């Protein structure tokens, strides 16, 4: 799963002026990110290579303390998997509310991450859970933490010829919650909060070019308004900078409240 190229743009829509040059081939599975990009002229591959016939990309199994999710699993696969529900229930909950039913039944985990869409629900919660990706290319395989894989808006650490083959999810160590504000299919604000064993990890997505990741020891250390005002919030169709800052503070507060109710 590699969209062929990526660009730094706003978190609203890729800028057509940064359209990618023609490439020799682009892999496709669900196509929910790739096909719209092609229609907009942002990607122009000479050929598209389907990965749907590769069964290894649909694996879902435990490997020690990790859950290995094949990059070809759809969001619906993740949402309805008993293994995911047991291992990382917050991920199953988030996958069940991605986009619309067409996107959930067609779009894949790997395709979502390969595009590094700043408003990805899935990426935000995977960052909070400390997940990683397994990449494969002509030089072999390597594993990269999610926080190092996402370099920017629509920009990842995928090297030429590499594919995302699996997502590696640690067992949810305790409480984890995700809250968002959404007016259409993608969130205006998406916030994930998860226990780490040493404290809490707070991830704020959708409001800036890249997700913001904060580590704290206790829930009472989280000041929603101060955190929201410290972010480089971008105005877009979801609202002005001031409005989105307000929504961010409210959403962080809701996450903290929800985590406090679940935390024993």
PDB file of N, CA, C and O in Angstrom, residues 18 23-24 26 33 35 40 45 52 61 69 106 155 192 205 212 214 219-220 229 251 258:
ATOM      1  N   UNK A  18       0.254  20.522  -6.896  1.00  0.00           N
ATOM      2  CA  UNK A  18       1.340  19.634  -6.501  1.00  0.00           C
ATOM      3  C   UNK A  18       1.107  18.232  -7.037  1.00  0.00           C
ATOM      4  O   UNK A  18       1.588  17.260  -6.487  1.00  0.00           O
ATOM      5  N   UNK A  23       3.852   7.673 -12.699  1.00  0.00           N
ATOM      6  CA  UNK A  23       4.710   6.632 -12.140  1.00  0.00           C
ATOM      7  C   UNK A  23       4.414   5.329 -12.846  1.00  0.00           C
ATOM      8  O   UNK A  23       3.394   5.175 -13.508  1.00  0.00           O
ATOM      9  N   UNK A  24       5.313   4.370 -12.727  1.00  0.00           N
ATOM     10  CA  UNK A  24       5.197   3.131 -13.497  1.00  0.00           C
ATOM     11  C   UNK A  24       4.064   2.244 -13.012  1.00  0.00           C
ATOM     12  O   UNK A  24       3.526   1.458 -13.790  1.00  0.00           O
ATOM     13  N   UNK A  26       1.002   1.770  -9.525  1.00  0.00           N
ATOM     14  CA  UNK A  26       0.536   2.080  -8.180  1.00  0.00           C
ATOM     15  C   UNK A  26      -0.345   0.946  -7.691  1.00  0.00           C
ATOM     16  O   UNK A  26      -1.288   0.558  -8.382  1.00  0.00           O
ATOM     17  N   UNK A  33      -9.218   5.936  -1.418  1.00  0.00           N
ATOM     18  CA  UNK A  33      -8.359   7.123  -1.389  1.00  0.00           C
ATOM     19  C   UNK A  33      -7.728   7.363  -2.758  1.00  0.00           C
ATOM     20  O   UNK A  33      -7.652   8.491  -3.235  1.00  0.00           O
ATOM     21  N   UNK A  35      -8.571   6.316  -6.001  1.00  0.00           N
ATOM     22  CA  UNK A  35      -9.397   6.678  -7.153  1.00  0.00           C
ATOM     23  C   UNK A  35      -9.835   8.145  -7.136  1.00  0.00           C
ATOM     24  O   UNK A  35      -9.743   8.818  -8.170  1.00  0.00           O
ATOM     25  N   UNK A  40      -8.976  13.662  -9.442  1.00  0.00           N
ATOM     26  CA  UNK A  40      -8.579  15.066  -9.275  1.00  0.00           C
ATOM     27  C   UNK A  40      -7.277  15.401  -9.999  1.00  0.00           C
ATOM     28  O   UNK A  40      -6.864  16.551 -10.032  1.00  0.00           O
ATOM     29  N   UNK A  45      -0.813   7.344 -12.341  1.00  0.00           N
ATOM     30  CA  UNK A  45       0.022   6.164 -12.605  1.00  0.00           C
ATOM     31  C   UNK A  45      -0.209   5.614 -14.010  1.00  0.00           C
ATOM     32  O   UNK A  45      -1.317   5.687 -14.543  1.00  0.00           O
ATOM     33  N   UNK A  52      -5.681  -7.465  -4.436  1.00  0.00           N
ATOM     34  CA  UNK A  52      -6.794  -8.160  -3.799  1.00  0.00           C
ATOM     35  C   UNK A  52      -6.620  -9.676  -3.755  1.00  0.00           C
ATOM     36  O   UNK A  52      -7.250 -10.344  -2.937  1.00  0.00           O
ATOM     37  N   UNK A  61      -4.241 -12.000  13.171  1.00  0.00           N
ATOM     38  CA  UNK A  61      -3.790 -13.024  14.113  1.00  0.00           C
ATOM     39  C   UNK A  61      -2.897 -12.409  15.178  1.00  0.00           C
ATOM     40  O   UNK A  61      -2.333 -11.328  15.000  1.00  0.00           O
ATOM     41  N   UNK A  69      -2.470  -7.161  11.896  1.00  0.00           N
ATOM     42  CA  UNK A  69      -3.603  -6.895  11.013  1.00  0.00           C
ATOM     43  C   UNK A  69      -3.085  -6.673   9.605  1.00  0.00           C
ATOM     44  O   UNK A  69      -2.341  -5.716   9.346  1.00  0.00           O
ATOM     45  N   UNK A 106     -15.156  -1.192   1.790  1.00  0.00           N
ATOM     46  CA  UNK A 106     -14.231  -1.202   0.647  1.00  0.00           C
ATOM     47  C   UNK A 106     -12.840  -0.711   1.020  1.00  0.00           C
ATOM     48  O   UNK A 106     -11.833  -1.292   0.627  1.00  0.00           O
ATOM     49  N   UNK A 155       2.206  12.403   3.647  1.00  0.00           N
ATOM     50  CA  UNK A 155       3.636  12.095   3.513  1.00  0.00           C
ATOM     51  C   UNK A 155       4.023  11.040   4.542  1.00  0.00           C
ATOM     52  O   UNK A 155       3.762  11.198   5.737  1.00  0.00           O
ATOM     53  N   UNK A 192      -7.783  10.974  20.567  1.00  0.00           N
ATOM     54  CA  UNK A 192      -7.653   9.659  21.202  1.00  0.00           C
ATOM     55  C   UNK A 192      -6.848   9.808  22.486  1.00  0.00           C
ATOM     56  O   UNK A 192      -5.888  10.584  22.542  1.00  0.00           O
ATOM     57  N   UNK A 205      -5.908  14.715  16.349  1.00  0.00           N
ATOM     58  CA  UNK A 205      -5.831  14.661  14.898  1.00  0.00           C
ATOM     59  C   UNK A 205      -6.834  15.590  14.245  1.00  0.00           C
ATOM     60  O   UNK A 205      -7.735  16.129  14.894  1.00  0.00           O
ATOM     61  N   UNK A 212      -0.929  15.701  16.785  1.00  0.00           N
ATOM     62  CA  UNK A 212      -0.131  16.115  17.940  1.00  0.00           C
ATOM     63  C   UNK A 212      -0.169  14.996  18.970  1.00  0.00           C
ATOM     64  O   UNK A 212      -1.248  14.488  19.301  1.00  0.00           O
ATOM     65  N   UNK A 214       0.944  13.853  22.850  1.00  0.00           N
ATOM     66  CA  UNK A 214       1.377  14.323  24.164  1.00  0.00           C
ATOM     67  C   UNK A 214       1.372  13.156  25.149  1.00  0.00           C
ATOM     68  O   UNK A 214       0.442  12.344  25.153  1.00  0.00           O
ATOM     69  N   UNK A 219      -4.331  12.050  34.396  1.00  0.00           N
ATOM     70  CA  UNK A 219      -5.385  12.727  33.660  1.00  0.00           C
ATOM     71  C   UNK A 219      -5.536  14.182  34.100  1.00  0.00           C
ATOM     72  O   UNK A 219      -5.839  15.054  33.280  1.00  0.00           O
ATOM     73  N   UNK A 220      -5.318  14.456  35.387  1.00  0.00           N
ATOM     74  CA  UNK A 220      -5.514  15.824  35.865  1.00  0.00           C
ATOM     75  C   UNK A 220      -4.421  16.778  35.398  1.00  0.00           C
ATOM     76  O   UNK A 220      -4.482  17.985  35.654  1.00  0.00           O
ATOM     77  N   UNK A 229      -4.996  25.642  22.500  1.00  0.00           N
ATOM     78  CA  UNK A 229      -4.442  26.933  22.085  1.00  0.00           C
ATOM     79  C   UNK A 229      -2.977  26.836  21.693  1.00  0.00           C
ATOM     80  O   UNK A 229      -2.454  27.739  21.031  1.00  0.00           O
ATOM     81  N   UNK A 251     -13.446  18.673  22.776  1.00  0.00           N
ATOM     82  CA  UNK A 251     -13.275  17.241  22.485  1.00  0.00           C
ATOM     83  C   UNK A 251     -12.240  16.610  23.409  1.00  0.00           C
ATOM     84  O   UNK A 251     -12.414  15.475  23.873  1.00  0.00           O
ATOM     85  N   UNK A 258     -14.480  10.885  29.727  1.00  0.00           N
ATOM     86  CA  UNK A 258     -14.814   9.487  29.424  1.00  0.00           C
ATOM     87  C   UNK A 258     -13.766   8.549  30.003  1.00  0.00           C
ATOM     88  O   UNK A 258     -14.093   7.496  30.560  1.00  0.00           O
TER      89      UNK A 258
END
